[in-house]
Coordinates of C-alpha atoms in Angstrom, one line a residue:
M1 CA 7.1 130.0 -134.1
A2 CA 9.1 132.3 -131.9
A3 CA 12.5 131.5 -130.5
P4 CA 13.0 131.4 -126.7
M5 CA 13.0 134.8 -125.2
L6 CA 16.2 135.2 -123.2
R7 CA 16.1 138.8 -122.1
L8 CA 18.1 139.9 -119.1
F9 CA 16.3 141.5 -116.2
P10 CA 17.6 143.9 -113.6
R11 CA 17.9 142.8 -110.0
G12 CA 14.7 143.1 -108.1
W13 CA 12.6 143.1 -111.3
W14 CA 10.3 140.4 -110.0
A15 CA 8.8 142.7 -107.3
S16 CA 6.6 144.0 -110.0
A17 CA 6.1 140.7 -111.8
P18 CA 2.6 139.8 -112.8
T19 CA 0.6 137.6 -110.4
P20 CA 0.0 134.2 -111.9
S21 CA -3.3 134.1 -113.6
G22 CA -4.1 130.8 -112.0
V23 CA -6.9 128.3 -111.8
L24 CA -7.4 128.6 -108.1
P25 CA -6.5 131.9 -106.4
L26 CA -6.5 130.8 -102.8
G27 CA -6.0 134.0 -100.9
S28 CA -4.4 137.4 -101.0
R29 CA -0.8 138.4 -101.3
E30 CA -1.0 140.4 -98.0
A31 CA 2.1 139.9 -95.8
H32 CA 1.9 138.3 -92.4
S33 CA 4.5 137.6 -89.7
G34 CA 5.7 134.2 -88.7
A35 CA 7.1 133.1 -92.1
Q36 CA 10.7 133.6 -91.1
G37 CA 10.8 130.2 -89.5
L38 CA 9.0 128.4 -92.4
L39 CA 12.1 126.7 -93.8
A40 CA 13.3 125.7 -90.3
A41 CA 9.9 124.5 -89.3
Q42 CA 9.5 122.2 -92.3
K43 CA 13.1 121.0 -91.9
A44 CA 12.2 120.1 -88.3
R45 CA 9.1 118.2 -89.6
G46 CA 11.3 116.3 -92.0
L47 CA 9.5 117.6 -95.0
F48 CA 12.3 119.7 -96.5
K49 CA 15.4 117.5 -97.0
D50 CA 18.0 119.4 -99.0
F51 CA 18.6 123.0 -99.9
F52 CA 20.5 124.1 -103.0
P53 CA 23.0 125.7 -103.5
E54 CA 24.7 125.1 -100.1
T55 CA 26.4 128.5 -100.3
G56 CA 23.7 131.0 -100.0
T57 CA 20.9 129.0 -98.6
K58 CA 21.9 129.5 -95.0
V59 CA 21.3 133.2 -95.2
E60 CA 19.8 134.3 -98.6
L61 CA 17.0 131.7 -98.8
P62 CA 15.7 132.3 -95.2
E63 CA 15.8 136.0 -95.9
L64 CA 13.8 135.5 -99.1
F65 CA 10.9 134.1 -97.0
D66 CA 11.2 136.5 -94.1
R67 CA 8.0 138.3 -94.6
G68 CA 8.7 140.6 -91.7
S69 CA 11.8 142.2 -93.1
A70 CA 11.9 145.5 -94.8
G71 CA 11.0 145.4 -98.5
S72 CA 9.9 141.8 -98.3
F73 CA 7.1 140.5 -100.6
P74 CA 5.5 137.2 -101.4
Q75 CA 7.7 134.7 -103.2
T76 CA 6.8 132.2 -105.9
I77 CA 7.6 128.5 -105.7
Y78 CA 7.0 125.7 -108.2
C79 CA 7.0 122.0 -108.5
G80 CA 6.5 119.9 -111.7
F81 CA 4.4 116.8 -112.2
D82 CA 4.8 114.9 -115.4
P83 CA 1.5 113.3 -116.7
T84 CA 3.0 109.8 -117.3
A85 CA -0.2 108.5 -115.8
D86 CA -3.8 109.8 -115.4
S87 CA -3.5 110.2 -111.7
L88 CA -1.1 111.5 -109.0
H89 CA -0.1 109.0 -106.3
V90 CA 1.0 109.1 -102.7
G91 CA 4.6 109.6 -103.8
H92 CA 3.6 113.0 -105.1
L93 CA 1.9 114.1 -101.9
L94 CA 5.0 115.4 -100.1
A95 CA 5.9 117.8 -102.9
L96 CA 2.3 119.0 -103.0
L97 CA 2.3 119.5 -99.2
G98 CA 5.5 121.5 -99.6
L99 CA 3.7 123.8 -102.0
F100 CA 0.7 124.1 -99.6
H101 CA 3.0 125.0 -96.7
F102 CA 4.5 127.9 -98.7
Q103 CA 1.0 128.9 -99.7
R104 CA -0.2 128.9 -96.1
A105 CA 2.7 131.2 -95.3
G106 CA 1.4 133.7 -97.8
H107 CA 3.6 132.8 -100.8
N108 CA 2.5 131.8 -104.3
A109 CA 2.6 128.2 -105.4
I110 CA 2.7 126.9 -109.0
A111 CA 2.0 123.2 -109.8
L112 CA 3.4 122.7 -113.3
V113 CA 1.9 119.9 -115.3
G114 CA 4.7 118.7 -117.7
S115 CA 2.9 117.8 -120.9
A116 CA 6.0 118.5 -122.9
T117 CA 8.6 116.9 -120.6
A118 CA 6.4 113.8 -120.2
R119 CA 7.0 113.1 -123.9
L120 CA 10.7 112.8 -123.1
G121 CA 10.7 110.9 -119.9
D122 CA 12.7 111.8 -116.8
P123 CA 15.6 109.4 -116.3
S124 CA 16.1 110.4 -112.6
G125 CA 16.0 107.4 -110.3
R126 CA 15.3 104.9 -113.2
T127 CA 17.3 102.0 -114.4
K128 CA 15.8 101.9 -117.9
E129 CA 13.9 104.2 -120.3
R130 CA 10.2 104.9 -119.8
E131 CA 7.8 103.5 -122.3
A132 CA 7.2 106.3 -124.9
L133 CA 3.8 108.0 -124.6
G134 CA 1.8 109.2 -127.5
A135 CA 0.7 112.8 -127.7
E136 CA -3.0 112.0 -127.2
R137 CA -2.3 109.8 -124.2
V138 CA -0.2 112.6 -122.6
L139 CA -2.9 115.2 -123.3
A140 CA -5.5 113.0 -121.6
N141 CA -3.3 112.3 -118.7
A142 CA -2.5 116.0 -118.4
R143 CA -6.2 116.9 -118.2
A144 CA -6.7 114.3 -115.5
L145 CA -3.7 115.6 -113.5
R146 CA -4.9 119.1 -113.7
R147 CA -8.3 118.1 -112.4
G148 CA -6.6 116.2 -109.6
L149 CA -4.4 119.1 -108.6
E150 CA -7.4 121.5 -108.7
A151 CA -9.4 119.2 -106.5
L152 CA -6.6 118.8 -103.9
A153 CA -6.1 122.6 -103.8
A154 CA -9.8 123.1 -103.4
N155 CA -10.0 120.6 -100.5
H156 CA -7.0 122.3 -98.9
Q157 CA -8.7 125.7 -99.1
E158 CA -12.1 124.5 -97.9
L159 CA -11.1 122.0 -95.1
F160 CA -7.7 123.2 -93.8
S161 CA -7.9 127.0 -93.6
D162 CA -6.1 128.4 -90.6
G163 CA -7.6 131.9 -90.7
R164 CA -4.5 133.6 -92.2
P165 CA -4.3 135.2 -95.6
W166 CA -2.8 132.7 -98.0
G167 CA -0.9 133.0 -101.3
S168 CA -2.3 131.8 -104.6
F169 CA -2.2 128.3 -106.0
T170 CA -1.8 128.1 -109.8
V171 CA -1.8 125.1 -112.1
L172 CA 0.1 125.6 -115.4
D173 CA 1.2 123.3 -118.2
N174 CA 4.6 123.6 -119.9
A175 CA 3.1 122.8 -123.3
A176 CA 1.9 126.4 -123.3
W177 CA 5.4 127.6 -124.0
Y178 CA 7.0 124.7 -125.8
Q179 CA 4.4 124.5 -128.5
K180 CA 5.5 128.0 -129.6
Q181 CA 9.1 126.9 -130.0
Q182 CA 11.0 125.8 -133.1
L183 CA 13.5 123.0 -132.5
V184 CA 16.5 124.6 -134.3
N185 CA 15.8 128.1 -132.8
F186 CA 15.5 126.6 -129.4
L187 CA 18.7 124.6 -129.6
A188 CA 20.6 127.6 -131.1
T189 CA 19.4 130.0 -128.4
V190 CA 19.3 127.7 -125.3
G191 CA 21.7 124.9 -126.1
G192 CA 24.8 127.0 -126.0
H193 CA 24.3 127.8 -122.4
F194 CA 24.7 124.2 -121.3
R195 CA 28.1 122.4 -121.0
M196 CA 28.2 118.8 -121.9
G197 CA 30.7 118.0 -119.2
T198 CA 28.3 119.3 -116.5
L199 CA 25.3 117.6 -118.0
L200 CA 27.2 114.3 -118.2
S201 CA 28.3 114.6 -114.5
R202 CA 24.8 114.3 -113.1
L203 CA 24.3 111.2 -111.1
S204 CA 21.1 110.3 -112.9
V205 CA 23.0 110.5 -116.2
Q206 CA 26.0 108.6 -115.0
A207 CA 23.9 105.7 -113.6
R208 CA 22.0 105.4 -116.9
L209 CA 25.1 105.6 -119.1
K210 CA 26.7 102.7 -117.1
S211 CA 23.5 100.6 -117.4
P212 CA 23.2 97.8 -120.0
E213 CA 20.5 99.7 -121.9
G214 CA 22.4 103.0 -121.9
M215 CA 20.6 106.4 -122.3
S216 CA 18.8 107.9 -125.2
L217 CA 19.3 111.5 -126.4
T218 CA 15.6 112.1 -125.6
E219 CA 16.2 111.3 -121.9
F220 CA 19.5 113.1 -121.8
F221 CA 17.8 116.3 -123.1
Y222 CA 15.2 116.1 -120.3
Q223 CA 17.2 118.2 -117.8
V224 CA 17.6 121.0 -120.3
L225 CA 13.8 121.3 -120.6
Q226 CA 13.3 121.2 -116.9
A227 CA 16.0 123.9 -116.5
Y228 CA 14.2 126.0 -119.1
D229 CA 10.9 125.5 -117.3
F230 CA 12.5 127.0 -114.2
Y231 CA 13.9 129.9 -116.3
H232 CA 10.5 130.6 -117.9
L233 CA 8.7 130.7 -114.6
F234 CA 11.5 132.9 -113.2
Q235 CA 11.0 135.3 -116.1
R236 CA 7.2 135.3 -116.1
Y237 CA 6.3 134.9 -112.5
G238 CA 9.4 135.7 -110.5
C239 CA 9.7 132.1 -109.4
R240 CA 12.9 131.7 -107.4
V241 CA 12.4 128.3 -105.8
Q242 CA 11.9 124.9 -107.3
L243 CA 10.6 122.1 -105.1
G244 CA 11.0 118.5 -106.0
G245 CA 11.8 115.0 -104.8
S246 CA 15.3 114.2 -103.7
D247 CA 15.9 112.4 -107.0
Q248 CA 15.4 115.8 -108.8
L249 CA 18.4 117.5 -107.4
G250 CA 20.5 117.2 -110.6
N251 CA 17.7 118.7 -112.7
I252 CA 17.3 121.5 -110.2
M253 CA 21.0 122.2 -110.3
S254 CA 20.8 122.5 -114.1
G255 CA 18.0 125.1 -113.8
Y256 CA 20.0 127.1 -111.2
E257 CA 23.1 127.2 -113.4
F258 CA 21.1 128.2 -116.5
I259 CA 19.3 131.1 -114.7
H260 CA 22.4 132.3 -112.9
K261 CA 24.4 132.3 -116.1
L262 CA 21.8 134.3 -118.0
T263 CA 20.7 136.8 -115.3
G264 CA 23.3 136.8 -112.6
E265 CA 20.5 136.2 -110.1
D266 CA 20.4 133.4 -107.6
V267 CA 17.6 130.9 -107.5
F268 CA 17.2 127.9 -105.1
G269 CA 16.1 124.3 -104.9
I270 CA 14.4 122.5 -102.1
T271 CA 13.9 118.7 -102.0
V272 CA 11.5 116.6 -100.2
P273 CA 12.2 112.9 -99.2
L274 CA 11.1 110.1 -101.3
I275 CA 8.4 107.8 -99.8
T276 CA 9.3 104.1 -100.1
S277 CA 7.6 100.8 -99.4
T278 CA 8.6 98.5 -96.5
T279 CA 11.2 96.9 -98.9
G280 CA 12.7 100.3 -99.6
A281 CA 11.3 100.6 -103.2
K282 CA 10.1 104.1 -104.3
L283 CA 6.4 104.3 -104.4
G284 CA 5.1 104.9 -107.9
K285 CA 3.7 103.7 -111.1
S286 CA 7.0 102.4 -112.4
A287 CA 7.6 100.2 -109.4
G288 CA 4.0 98.9 -109.6
N289 CA 3.2 99.8 -106.0
A290 CA 1.5 103.2 -106.5
V291 CA -1.3 104.2 -104.1
W292 CA -3.3 106.5 -106.4
L293 CA -5.1 109.7 -105.5
N294 CA -7.7 109.3 -108.2
R295 CA -10.8 107.5 -106.8
D296 CA -11.2 105.4 -109.9
K297 CA -7.8 103.8 -109.3
T298 CA -7.6 103.8 -105.5
S299 CA -10.8 104.2 -103.5
P300 CA -11.0 106.5 -100.4
F301 CA -11.2 103.3 -98.3
E302 CA -8.0 101.8 -99.8
L303 CA -6.2 105.1 -99.3
Y304 CA -7.4 105.3 -95.7
Q305 CA -6.4 101.7 -95.0
F306 CA -2.9 102.3 -96.5
F307 CA -2.2 104.9 -93.8
V308 CA -4.1 103.0 -91.0
R309 CA -1.7 100.0 -91.7
Q310 CA 1.4 102.0 -91.1
Q311 CA 3.7 100.6 -88.5
D312 CA 4.3 102.3 -85.1
D313 CA 7.9 103.1 -86.0
S314 CA 6.9 105.2 -89.0
V315 CA 3.5 106.8 -88.0
E316 CA 5.0 109.7 -86.1
R317 CA 7.2 110.7 -89.0
Y318 CA 4.2 110.4 -91.4
L319 CA 2.1 112.6 -89.1
K320 CA 4.7 115.3 -89.5
L321 CA 5.1 114.8 -93.2
F322 CA 1.6 114.2 -94.4
T323 CA -0.5 116.5 -92.2
F324 CA -0.8 120.1 -91.1
L325 CA -1.1 119.1 -87.4
P326 CA 1.1 121.2 -85.1
L327 CA 4.1 119.4 -83.6
P328 CA 2.8 119.7 -80.0
E329 CA -0.5 118.1 -81.1
I330 CA 1.4 115.2 -82.7
D331 CA 3.5 114.8 -79.6
H332 CA 0.2 114.6 -77.6
I333 CA -1.2 112.0 -80.0
M334 CA 1.9 109.8 -79.6
Q335 CA 1.8 110.1 -75.8
L336 CA -1.7 108.8 -75.8
H337 CA -0.6 106.0 -78.1
L338 CA 1.9 104.8 -75.6
K339 CA -0.9 104.3 -73.1
E340 CA -3.3 102.6 -75.5
P341 CA -1.4 101.3 -78.5
E342 CA -4.2 98.8 -79.4
K343 CA -6.4 101.7 -80.4
R344 CA -4.0 102.8 -83.2
G345 CA -4.9 106.4 -82.6
P346 CA -2.0 107.9 -84.5
Q347 CA -2.7 105.7 -87.6
K348 CA -6.4 106.6 -87.6
R349 CA -5.7 110.3 -87.3
L350 CA -3.1 110.1 -90.1
A351 CA -5.4 108.2 -92.4
A352 CA -8.3 110.7 -91.7
E353 CA -6.2 113.8 -92.4
V354 CA -4.8 112.5 -95.6
T355 CA -8.1 111.0 -96.9
K356 CA -9.8 114.3 -96.1
L357 CA -7.2 116.3 -98.1
V358 CA -7.3 114.0 -101.1
H359 CA -11.0 113.1 -101.2
G360 CA -12.7 115.7 -99.1
R361 CA -15.1 115.2 -96.2
E362 CA -17.4 113.0 -98.2
G363 CA -14.5 110.7 -99.2
L364 CA -13.4 110.4 -95.5
D365 CA -17.0 109.5 -94.5
S366 CA -17.1 106.9 -97.2
A367 CA -13.8 105.4 -96.1
K368 CA -15.1 105.2 -92.5
R369 CA -18.4 103.6 -93.6
C370 CA -16.5 101.0 -95.6
T371 CA -14.2 100.3 -92.7
Q372 CA -17.1 99.7 -90.4
A373 CA -18.9 97.5 -92.9
L374 CA -15.9 95.3 -93.7
Y375 CA -14.0 95.1 -90.5
H376 CA -16.7 95.6 -87.9
S377 CA -19.6 93.9 -89.6
S378 CA -21.7 97.0 -89.2
I379 CA -25.2 96.5 -90.7
D380 CA -25.9 100.2 -90.2
A381 CA -22.9 101.1 -92.4
L382 CA -23.9 98.6 -95.1
E383 CA -27.4 100.0 -95.2
V384 CA -26.2 103.5 -96.1
M385 CA -23.5 102.5 -98.5
S386 CA -24.0 103.5 -102.2
D387 CA -23.5 101.0 -105.1
Q388 CA -20.2 102.8 -105.9
E389 CA -18.9 102.3 -102.3
L390 CA -19.9 98.6 -102.3
K391 CA -18.1 98.1 -105.7
E392 CA -15.1 99.9 -104.4
L393 CA -15.0 97.9 -101.1
F394 CA -15.6 94.5 -102.7
K395 CA -13.7 95.0 -105.9
E396 CA -13.5 91.3 -106.7
A397 CA -17.1 90.7 -105.9
S398 CA -19.6 89.7 -108.5
F399 CA -22.4 92.3 -108.9
S400 CA -25.9 91.0 -109.8
E401 CA -29.3 92.6 -110.3
L402 CA -32.1 90.2 -109.4
V403 CA -35.9 90.4 -109.3
L404 CA -37.3 89.5 -105.9
D405 CA -40.0 87.0 -106.6
P406 CA -42.4 86.0 -103.8
G407 CA -41.0 83.2 -101.6
T408 CA -37.4 83.7 -102.8
S409 CA -35.3 81.6 -100.5
V410 CA -31.6 81.7 -99.4
L411 CA -30.9 78.7 -101.7
D412 CA -32.6 80.5 -104.7
T413 CA -30.6 83.6 -104.0
C414 CA -27.2 81.8 -103.9
R415 CA -27.9 79.9 -107.1
K416 CA -29.2 82.9 -109.0
A417 CA -26.0 84.8 -108.0
N418 CA -23.9 81.8 -109.2
A419 CA -22.4 81.7 -105.7
I420 CA -22.7 78.0 -105.0
P421 CA -22.6 74.9 -107.2
D422 CA -25.8 73.1 -108.2
G423 CA -26.9 70.0 -106.4
P424 CA -26.2 68.6 -102.9
R425 CA -22.8 70.2 -102.5
G426 CA -24.2 73.7 -102.8
Y427 CA -27.0 72.8 -100.4
R428 CA -24.5 71.5 -97.8
M429 CA -22.4 74.7 -98.0
I430 CA -25.4 76.5 -96.6
T431 CA -26.3 74.0 -93.9
E432 CA -22.7 73.7 -92.8
G433 CA -22.4 77.4 -92.1
G434 CA -20.4 78.5 -95.1
V435 CA -22.9 81.2 -96.2
S436 CA -23.7 84.6 -94.7
I437 CA -26.0 87.4 -95.8
N438 CA -25.3 90.9 -94.6
H439 CA -22.7 89.6 -92.1
R440 CA -25.3 87.2 -90.6
Q441 CA -24.8 83.5 -91.0
V442 CA -27.6 81.5 -92.6
T443 CA -27.9 77.7 -92.2
N444 CA -31.4 77.0 -93.5
P445 CA -31.5 76.9 -97.3
E446 CA -35.2 77.1 -97.4
S447 CA -35.5 80.3 -95.4
V448 CA -37.4 83.0 -97.3
L449 CA -35.6 86.3 -97.6
V450 CA -36.9 89.0 -95.3
V451 CA -36.7 92.7 -96.2
G452 CA -34.8 94.5 -93.5
Q453 CA -32.7 91.5 -92.6
H454 CA -31.6 89.7 -95.7
I455 CA -32.3 92.7 -97.9
L456 CA -31.2 96.1 -96.6
K457 CA -33.1 99.4 -96.8
N458 CA -31.0 100.4 -99.8
G459 CA -32.2 97.3 -101.7
L460 CA -28.8 95.5 -101.4
S461 CA -27.7 92.1 -100.1
L462 CA -24.1 91.3 -99.3
L463 CA -23.6 87.6 -99.8
K464 CA -20.4 85.9 -98.5
I465 CA -19.4 82.3 -99.3
G466 CA -16.6 81.0 -97.2
K467 CA -14.1 83.5 -95.9
R468 CA -13.2 85.6 -99.0
N469 CA -15.8 85.3 -101.7
F470 CA -18.3 88.2 -101.9
Y471 CA -21.4 88.7 -104.1
I472 CA -23.3 92.0 -104.2
I473 CA -27.0 91.7 -105.1
K474 CA -29.1 94.6 -106.2
W475 CA -32.8 93.7 -105.8
L476 CA -35.2 95.1 -108.4
Q477 CA -38.9 95.8 -108.0
L478 CA -39.0 95.7 -104.2

């Protein structure tokens, strides 16, 4: 295995650096005007929180993205996503949107799946060490994350095009370069460029060292690998900007110092704010409050409802952070909201934009059908829902497949679905109004099921007992 390649490159070398051979090339590298205000515009929206280093970012960083200046060219920006789970979640969306905004301005974005770094575990923002993940688990998670990133990039390209030439969007995995390294060679070549005092001074390290559990060498070494990731992408793709959550600032600083020490060139870091719950907890897997982007873990309906339920005092901020809507349009939406707050127009627009980005147009349609079926008792929506949508909408519901015999009654159906107890008590539950089929109350236990009323066109019946207990019945041999 080869040792890390630490060659020095002359200033301006990246102008001829190779274009990332990515998964999803989403546009040309052709320059266009209007990018000079990219950083300021995203700062105004609240998406870009901090710029690093402070000295240099007021002039050099904006000039880097001024596509109209002489000798300007597309820049490359990256953000890393460790596959500690098999899905991204809402907490990752802001970093992805940051990449997309750069791409929309004609620059090249890299989403880096951290198969290697996931084995170590990032200590940033954590009070105790992550549970160690095996190699096979990380590999499976990485494949799932890659599919998720590709799907989001494809939805972005298909549904949110603004008519301008975009930069490329590339998905890479840092296992591609770490699997070629030998430990001793890597430490001998790279380790000497890091100072212990500096590494120990990071806030994330300090917090963990003072904790009862302390900090393992594995976690401590994490920032070295993230710094090397930045360096490798700088070498290979001319990447001069790392994007990350605000808890990543210490890791970004390590990358800046490493690259500057080896090459004399300046690179930059940009952070996005962390999304928190109403209690102030960071949204994510570790906190147990993740809203996942994988449909198998969080359905389009659930994602849609997460944003529909946002409070008035946060919805304007979220429209600026999570959508591509122009600020004047957001102002107009909020003005309409002042006149008719009961319609929850901003929340619905926010939910629609995010769901469409994550799950595509079909996913948004599904979320709206489920909303109509559950909250507006829409029979039309129920009739066109797929089995998958019904299972997603009524996750706790029992799902049964029954044969429709001639003369099958309401009482027969309830008993075959194990929805009511045997005997007089179950009978009374029907007569006393505690049972509905397809949102219609039924009070006669002996009523024979009628196709088109009790049984929908898609061969399904939605049985509800009381206020919360649902049973989905798929009728066979209709």
